[in-house]
CSV table of C-alpha atoms and ligand atoms in Angstrom, one decimal:
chain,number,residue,atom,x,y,z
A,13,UNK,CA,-28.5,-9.1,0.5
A,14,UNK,CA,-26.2,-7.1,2.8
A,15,UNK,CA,-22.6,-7.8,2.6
A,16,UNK,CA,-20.2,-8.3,4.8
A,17,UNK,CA,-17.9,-6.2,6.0
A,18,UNK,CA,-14.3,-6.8,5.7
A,19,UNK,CA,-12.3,-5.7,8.7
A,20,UNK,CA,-9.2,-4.1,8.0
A,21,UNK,CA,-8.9,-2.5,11.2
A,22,UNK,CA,-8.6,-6.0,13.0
A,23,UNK,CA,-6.8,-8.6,10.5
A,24,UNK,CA,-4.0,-4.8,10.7
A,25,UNK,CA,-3.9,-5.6,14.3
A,26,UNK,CA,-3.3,-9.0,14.1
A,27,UNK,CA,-1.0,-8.2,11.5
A,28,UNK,CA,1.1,-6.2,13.8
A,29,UNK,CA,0.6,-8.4,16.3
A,30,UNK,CA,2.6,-11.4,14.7
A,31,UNK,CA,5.0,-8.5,13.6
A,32,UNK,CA,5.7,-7.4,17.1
A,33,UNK,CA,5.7,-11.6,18.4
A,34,UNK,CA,8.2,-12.3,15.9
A,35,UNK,CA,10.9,-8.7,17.1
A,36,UNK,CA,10.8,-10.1,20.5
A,37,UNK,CA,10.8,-13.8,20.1
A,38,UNK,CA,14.3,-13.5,17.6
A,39,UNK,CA,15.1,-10.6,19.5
A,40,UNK,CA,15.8,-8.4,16.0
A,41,UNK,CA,16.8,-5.1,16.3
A,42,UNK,CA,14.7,-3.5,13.4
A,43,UNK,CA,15.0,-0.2,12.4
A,44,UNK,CA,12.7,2.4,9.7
A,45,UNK,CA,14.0,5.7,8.5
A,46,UNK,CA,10.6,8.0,7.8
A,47,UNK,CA,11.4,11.0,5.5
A,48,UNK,CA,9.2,13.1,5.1
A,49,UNK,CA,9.4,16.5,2.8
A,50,UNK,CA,7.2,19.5,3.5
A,51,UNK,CA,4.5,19.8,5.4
A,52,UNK,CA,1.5,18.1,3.4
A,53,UNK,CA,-0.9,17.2,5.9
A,54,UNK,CA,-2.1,14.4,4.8
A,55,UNK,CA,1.1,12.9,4.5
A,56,UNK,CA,1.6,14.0,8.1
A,57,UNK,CA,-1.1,12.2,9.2
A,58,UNK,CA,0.6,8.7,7.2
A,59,UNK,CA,3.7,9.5,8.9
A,60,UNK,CA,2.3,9.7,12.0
A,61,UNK,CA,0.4,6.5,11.8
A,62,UNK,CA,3.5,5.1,10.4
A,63,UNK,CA,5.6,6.1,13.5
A,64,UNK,CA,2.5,5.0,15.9
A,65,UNK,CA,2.8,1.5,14.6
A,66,UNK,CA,6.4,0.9,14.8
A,67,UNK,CA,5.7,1.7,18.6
A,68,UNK,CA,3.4,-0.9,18.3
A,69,UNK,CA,5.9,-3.4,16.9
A,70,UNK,CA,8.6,-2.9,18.8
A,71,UNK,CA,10.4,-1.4,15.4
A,72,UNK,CA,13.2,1.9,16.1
A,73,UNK,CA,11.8,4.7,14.1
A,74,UNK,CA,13.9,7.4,12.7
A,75,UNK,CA,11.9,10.6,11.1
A,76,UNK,CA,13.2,13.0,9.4
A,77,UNK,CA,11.5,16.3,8.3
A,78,UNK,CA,13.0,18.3,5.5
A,79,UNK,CA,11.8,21.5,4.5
A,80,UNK,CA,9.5,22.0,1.4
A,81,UNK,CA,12.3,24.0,-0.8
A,82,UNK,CA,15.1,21.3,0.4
A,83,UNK,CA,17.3,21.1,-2.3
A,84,UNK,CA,17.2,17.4,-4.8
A,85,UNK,CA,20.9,17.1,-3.5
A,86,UNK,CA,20.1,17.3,0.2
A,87,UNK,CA,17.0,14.7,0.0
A,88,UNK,CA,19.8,12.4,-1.7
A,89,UNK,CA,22.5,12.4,0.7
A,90,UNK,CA,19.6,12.0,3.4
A,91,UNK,CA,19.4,8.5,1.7
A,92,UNK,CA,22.8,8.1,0.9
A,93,UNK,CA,23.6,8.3,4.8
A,94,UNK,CA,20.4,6.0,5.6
A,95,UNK,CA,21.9,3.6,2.8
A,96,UNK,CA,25.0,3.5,4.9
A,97,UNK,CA,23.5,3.2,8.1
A,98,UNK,CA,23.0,-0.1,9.8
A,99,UNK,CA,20.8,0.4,12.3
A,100,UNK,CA,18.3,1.6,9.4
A,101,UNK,CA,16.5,-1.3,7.9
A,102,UNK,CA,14.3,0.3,5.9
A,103,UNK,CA,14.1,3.6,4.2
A,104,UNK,CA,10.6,5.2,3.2
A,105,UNK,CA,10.2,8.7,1.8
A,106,UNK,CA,6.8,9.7,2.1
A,107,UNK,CA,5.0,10.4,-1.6
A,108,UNK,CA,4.3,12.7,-3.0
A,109,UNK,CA,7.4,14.8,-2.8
A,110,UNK,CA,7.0,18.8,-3.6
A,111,UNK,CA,6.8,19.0,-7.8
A,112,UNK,CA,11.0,20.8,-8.1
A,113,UNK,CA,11.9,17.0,-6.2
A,114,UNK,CA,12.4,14.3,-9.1
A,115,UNK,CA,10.5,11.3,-7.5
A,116,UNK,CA,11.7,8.7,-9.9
A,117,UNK,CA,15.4,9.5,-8.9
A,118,UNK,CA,14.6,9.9,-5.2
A,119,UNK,CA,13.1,6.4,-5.3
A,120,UNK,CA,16.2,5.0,-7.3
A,121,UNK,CA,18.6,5.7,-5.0
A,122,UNK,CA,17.2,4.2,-1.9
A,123,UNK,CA,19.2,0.5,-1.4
A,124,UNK,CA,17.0,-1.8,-3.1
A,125,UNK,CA,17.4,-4.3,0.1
A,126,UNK,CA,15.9,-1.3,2.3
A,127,UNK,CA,13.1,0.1,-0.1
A,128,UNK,CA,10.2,-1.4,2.5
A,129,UNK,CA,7.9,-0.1,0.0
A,130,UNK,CA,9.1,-1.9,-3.1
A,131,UNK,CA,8.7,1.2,-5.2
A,132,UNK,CA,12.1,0.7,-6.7
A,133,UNK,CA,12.6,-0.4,-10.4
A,134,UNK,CA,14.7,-3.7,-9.1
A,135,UNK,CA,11.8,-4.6,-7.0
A,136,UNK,CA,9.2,-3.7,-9.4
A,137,UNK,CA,10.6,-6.0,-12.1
A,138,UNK,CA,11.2,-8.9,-9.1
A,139,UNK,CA,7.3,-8.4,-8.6
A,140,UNK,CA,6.6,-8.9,-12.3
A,141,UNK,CA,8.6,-11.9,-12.0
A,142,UNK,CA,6.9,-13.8,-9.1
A,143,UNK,CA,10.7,-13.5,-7.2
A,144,UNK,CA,10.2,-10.7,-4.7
A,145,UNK,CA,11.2,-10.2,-1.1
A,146,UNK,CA,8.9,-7.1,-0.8
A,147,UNK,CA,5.1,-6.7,-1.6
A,148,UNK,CA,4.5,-3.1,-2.2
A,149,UNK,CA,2.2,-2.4,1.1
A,150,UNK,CA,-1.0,-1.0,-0.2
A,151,UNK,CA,-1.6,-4.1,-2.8
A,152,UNK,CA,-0.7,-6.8,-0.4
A,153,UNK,CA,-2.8,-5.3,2.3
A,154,UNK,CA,-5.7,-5.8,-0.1
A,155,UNK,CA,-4.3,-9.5,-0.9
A,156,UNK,CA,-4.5,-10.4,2.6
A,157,UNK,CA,-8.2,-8.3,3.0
A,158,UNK,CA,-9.1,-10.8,0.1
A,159,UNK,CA,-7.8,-13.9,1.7
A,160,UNK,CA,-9.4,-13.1,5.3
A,161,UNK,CA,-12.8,-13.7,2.8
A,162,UNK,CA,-11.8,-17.6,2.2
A,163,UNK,CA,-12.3,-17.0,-1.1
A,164,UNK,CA,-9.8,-18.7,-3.4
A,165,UNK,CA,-8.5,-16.2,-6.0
A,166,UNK,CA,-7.5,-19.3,-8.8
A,167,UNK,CA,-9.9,-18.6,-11.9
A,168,UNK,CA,-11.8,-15.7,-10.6
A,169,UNK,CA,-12.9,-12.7,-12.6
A,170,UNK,CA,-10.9,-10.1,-11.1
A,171,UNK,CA,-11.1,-6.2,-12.2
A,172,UNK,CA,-9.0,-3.8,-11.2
A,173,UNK,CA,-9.8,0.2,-11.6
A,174,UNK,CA,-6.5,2.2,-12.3
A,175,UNK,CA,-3.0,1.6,-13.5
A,176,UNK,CA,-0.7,3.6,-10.8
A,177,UNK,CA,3.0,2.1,-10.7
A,178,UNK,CA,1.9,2.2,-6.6
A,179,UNK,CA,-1.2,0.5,-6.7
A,180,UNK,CA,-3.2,-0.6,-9.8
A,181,UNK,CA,-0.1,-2.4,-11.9
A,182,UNK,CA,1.3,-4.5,-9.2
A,183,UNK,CA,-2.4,-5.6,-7.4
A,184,UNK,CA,-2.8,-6.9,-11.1
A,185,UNK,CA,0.6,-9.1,-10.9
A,186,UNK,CA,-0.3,-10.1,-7.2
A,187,UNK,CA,-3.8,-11.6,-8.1
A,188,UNK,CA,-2.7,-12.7,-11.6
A,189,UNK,CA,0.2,-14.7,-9.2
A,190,UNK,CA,-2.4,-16.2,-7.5
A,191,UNK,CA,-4.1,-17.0,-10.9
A,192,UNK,CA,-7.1,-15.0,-10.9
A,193,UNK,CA,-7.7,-14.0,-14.7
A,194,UNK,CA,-7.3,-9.9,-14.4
A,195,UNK,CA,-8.6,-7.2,-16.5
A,196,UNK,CA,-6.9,-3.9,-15.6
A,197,UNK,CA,-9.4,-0.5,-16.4
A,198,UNK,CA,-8.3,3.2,-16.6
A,199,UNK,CA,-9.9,6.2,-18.1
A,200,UNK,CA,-9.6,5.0,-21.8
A,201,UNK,CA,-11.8,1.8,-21.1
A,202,UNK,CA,-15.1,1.2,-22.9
A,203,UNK,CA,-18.1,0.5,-21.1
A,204,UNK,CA,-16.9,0.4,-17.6
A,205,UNK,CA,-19.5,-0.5,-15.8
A,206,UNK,CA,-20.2,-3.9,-17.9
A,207,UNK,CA,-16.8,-4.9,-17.3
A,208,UNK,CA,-16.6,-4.5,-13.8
A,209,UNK,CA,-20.0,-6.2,-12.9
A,210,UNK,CA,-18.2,-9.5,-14.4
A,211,UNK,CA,-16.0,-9.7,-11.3
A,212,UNK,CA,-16.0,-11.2,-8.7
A,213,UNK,CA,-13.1,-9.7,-7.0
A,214,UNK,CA,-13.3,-5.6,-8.1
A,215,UNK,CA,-10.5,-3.6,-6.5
A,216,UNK,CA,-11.6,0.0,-6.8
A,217,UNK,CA,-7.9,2.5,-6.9
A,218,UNK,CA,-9.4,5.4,-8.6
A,219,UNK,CA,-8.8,8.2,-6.2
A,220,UNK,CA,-12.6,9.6,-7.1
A,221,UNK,CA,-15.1,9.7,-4.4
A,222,UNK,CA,-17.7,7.5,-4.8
A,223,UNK,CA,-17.1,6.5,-8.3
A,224,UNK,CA,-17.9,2.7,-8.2
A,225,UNK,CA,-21.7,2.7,-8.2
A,226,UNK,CA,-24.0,-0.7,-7.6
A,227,UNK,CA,-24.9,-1.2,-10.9
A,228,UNK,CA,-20.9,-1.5,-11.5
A,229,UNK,CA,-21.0,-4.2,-8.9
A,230,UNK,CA,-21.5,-8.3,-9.6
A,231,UNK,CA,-24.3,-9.4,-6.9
A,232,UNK,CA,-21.7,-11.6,-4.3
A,233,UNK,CA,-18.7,-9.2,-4.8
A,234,UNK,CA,-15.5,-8.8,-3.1
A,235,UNK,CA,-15.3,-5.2,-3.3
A,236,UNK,CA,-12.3,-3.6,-2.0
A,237,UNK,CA,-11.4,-0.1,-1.9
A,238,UNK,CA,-8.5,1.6,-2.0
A,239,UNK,CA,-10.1,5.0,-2.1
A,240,UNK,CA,-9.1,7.7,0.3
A,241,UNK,CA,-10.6,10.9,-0.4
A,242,UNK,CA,-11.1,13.5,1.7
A,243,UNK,CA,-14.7,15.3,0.9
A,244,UNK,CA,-15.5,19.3,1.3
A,245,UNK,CA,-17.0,18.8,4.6
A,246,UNK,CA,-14.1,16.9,5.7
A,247,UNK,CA,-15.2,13.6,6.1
A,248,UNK,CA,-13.2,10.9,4.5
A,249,UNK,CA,-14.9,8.6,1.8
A,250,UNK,CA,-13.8,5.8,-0.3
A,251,UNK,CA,-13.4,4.9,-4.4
A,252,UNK,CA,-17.1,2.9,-3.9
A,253,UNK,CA,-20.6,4.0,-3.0
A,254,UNK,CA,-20.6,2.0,0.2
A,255,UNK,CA,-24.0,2.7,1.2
A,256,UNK,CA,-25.6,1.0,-2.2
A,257,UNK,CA,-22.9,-1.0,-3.3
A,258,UNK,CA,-22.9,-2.8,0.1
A,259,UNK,CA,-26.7,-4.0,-0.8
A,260,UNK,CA,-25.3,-5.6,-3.4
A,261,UNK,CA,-21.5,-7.0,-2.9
A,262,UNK,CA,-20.7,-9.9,-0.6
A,263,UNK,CA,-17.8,-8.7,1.2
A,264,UNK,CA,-16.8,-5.3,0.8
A,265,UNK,CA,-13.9,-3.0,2.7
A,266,UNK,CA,-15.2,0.2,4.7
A,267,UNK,CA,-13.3,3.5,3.9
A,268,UNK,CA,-11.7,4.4,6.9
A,269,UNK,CA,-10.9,1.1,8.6
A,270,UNK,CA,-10.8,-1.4,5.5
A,271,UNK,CA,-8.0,-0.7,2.9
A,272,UNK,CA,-5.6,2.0,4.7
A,273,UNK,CA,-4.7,0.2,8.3
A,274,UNK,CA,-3.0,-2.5,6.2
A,275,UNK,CA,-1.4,-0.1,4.1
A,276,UNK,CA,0.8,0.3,7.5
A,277,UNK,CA,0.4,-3.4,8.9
A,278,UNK,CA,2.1,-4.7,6.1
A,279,UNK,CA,4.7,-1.8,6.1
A,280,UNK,CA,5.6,-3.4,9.4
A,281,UNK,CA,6.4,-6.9,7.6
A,282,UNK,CA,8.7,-5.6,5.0
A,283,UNK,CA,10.9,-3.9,7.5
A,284,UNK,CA,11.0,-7.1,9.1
A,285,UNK,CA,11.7,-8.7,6.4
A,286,UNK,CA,14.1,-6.1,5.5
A,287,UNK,CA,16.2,-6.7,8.9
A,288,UNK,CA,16.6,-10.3,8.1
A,289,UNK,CA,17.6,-9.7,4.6
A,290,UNK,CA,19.9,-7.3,5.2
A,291,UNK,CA,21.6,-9.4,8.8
A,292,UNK,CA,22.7,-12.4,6.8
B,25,GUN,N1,2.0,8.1,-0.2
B,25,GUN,C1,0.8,7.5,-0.2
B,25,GUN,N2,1.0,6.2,-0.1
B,25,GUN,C2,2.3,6.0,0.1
B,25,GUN,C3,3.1,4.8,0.3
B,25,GUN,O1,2.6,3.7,0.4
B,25,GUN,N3,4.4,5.0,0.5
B,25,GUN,C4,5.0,6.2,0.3
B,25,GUN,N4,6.3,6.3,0.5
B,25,GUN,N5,4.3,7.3,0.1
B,25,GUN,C5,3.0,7.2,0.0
């Protein structure tokens, strides 16, 4: 059996499509503040794309570029100022931040009504409590890469490979919301490989290439990767061995154009969401 390939490329378009319908139809002036510190280049590459698809969207995009030995105090009045600013709807400051920047306190001080990536302890604990106006991006991009399937998550094995505060916790709470029965793994689990091959939706957020082999894999499978790693030769590759894991899985995400693209679609919706918060 060959699986099918989820699409992430597309349902992201169509994502951004509904995003950029809805800006013109209400006529919403929506505005995202970009910071980014240093000159990572990978995180370049996110901001970028981030930029690229608020074109898209018809959404204002503000960057700003601090330099790598920016003082903690500067980075905070940054975000005091986009706190205070109206036409700034959301407020994202691209992760990771140099190691002398305290990320925790960075992320703190960012308006809870204009942290578009819901990284914020108020918005976590909203998340844990099913009564949230944001999604964090990366986990409900997979949500929706899951619904596009037609496969109902209610009383599904789901696994899920890593515990981040970005990624692994809150795709737990999101498919334990939608009452899939979830079994969270990390590098302290026993016998890996048996656990995950009793899902049937696996979400793979390791952040190793190549880790999630077939024999890991439940024969039907949603497999989606979160993975993002970028090989010697340069090439990008995901979390999963697509090449035999694809034999064996029913749906799975391709690394680029599965996981990623929605990462940045659903970016889109929160500062949406963010403007009409934030204008009543
Ligand atoms: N770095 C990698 N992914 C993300 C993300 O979703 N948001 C932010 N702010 N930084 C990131």
């Amino acid at each position: 059996m060959s699986a099918k390939i989820i699409d992430g490329k597309a349902i992201s378009a169509a994502v951004k499509e509904q995003v950029r319908a809805e800006i013109e139809r209400d006529k919403l002036n929506v505005g995202l503040a970009v910071v980014i510190v240093g000159d990572d280049p990978a995180s370049r590459v996110y901001v970028n794309n981030k930029k690229k698809a608020c074109e898209l969207c018809g959404i204002k995009s503000f960057e700003y570029a601090l330099p790598a030995d920016c003082s903690e105090e500067q980075l905070l009045e940054l975000v005091d100022t986009l706190n205070n600013d109206s036409s700034v709807n959301g407020i994202l400051v691209q992760l990771p931040l140099p190691s002398h920047l305290d990320e925790k306190r960075v992320i703190e001080r960012i308006s809870p009504i204009k942290d578009v990536d819901a990284f914020h302890e108020s918005n976590v604990g909203k998340i844990m409590i099913g009564n949230y106006s944001f999604l964090p991006c990366t986990p409900a991009g997979c949500m929706e890469l899951i619904h596009s399937t037609g496969i109902d998550v209610a009383g599904k094995e789901c696994v899920v490979i890593g515990r981040s505060n970005i990624v692994g916790k809150p795709m737990a709470m999101l498919l334990l919301h939608e009452n899939g029965t979830v079994t969270v793994c990390h590098s302290k689990t026993k016998n890996l490989a048996e656990v995950c091959s009793r899902a049937d939706i696996l979400v793979a957020a390791v952040g190793r290439p190549n880790f999630v082999t077939a024999d890991m894999v439940k024969e039907g499978a949603v497999v989606i990767d979160v993975g993002i790693n970028r090989l010697e030769t340069g090439s990008l590759c995901g979390d999963v061995k697509f090449d035999e894991v694809s034999e064996k899985a029913g749906w799975i995400t391709p690394v680029p154009g599965g996981v990623g693209p929605m990462t940045i679609a659903m970016l889109m919706r929160n500062t949406v969401t963010a403007c009409r918060i934030q204008s009543k």
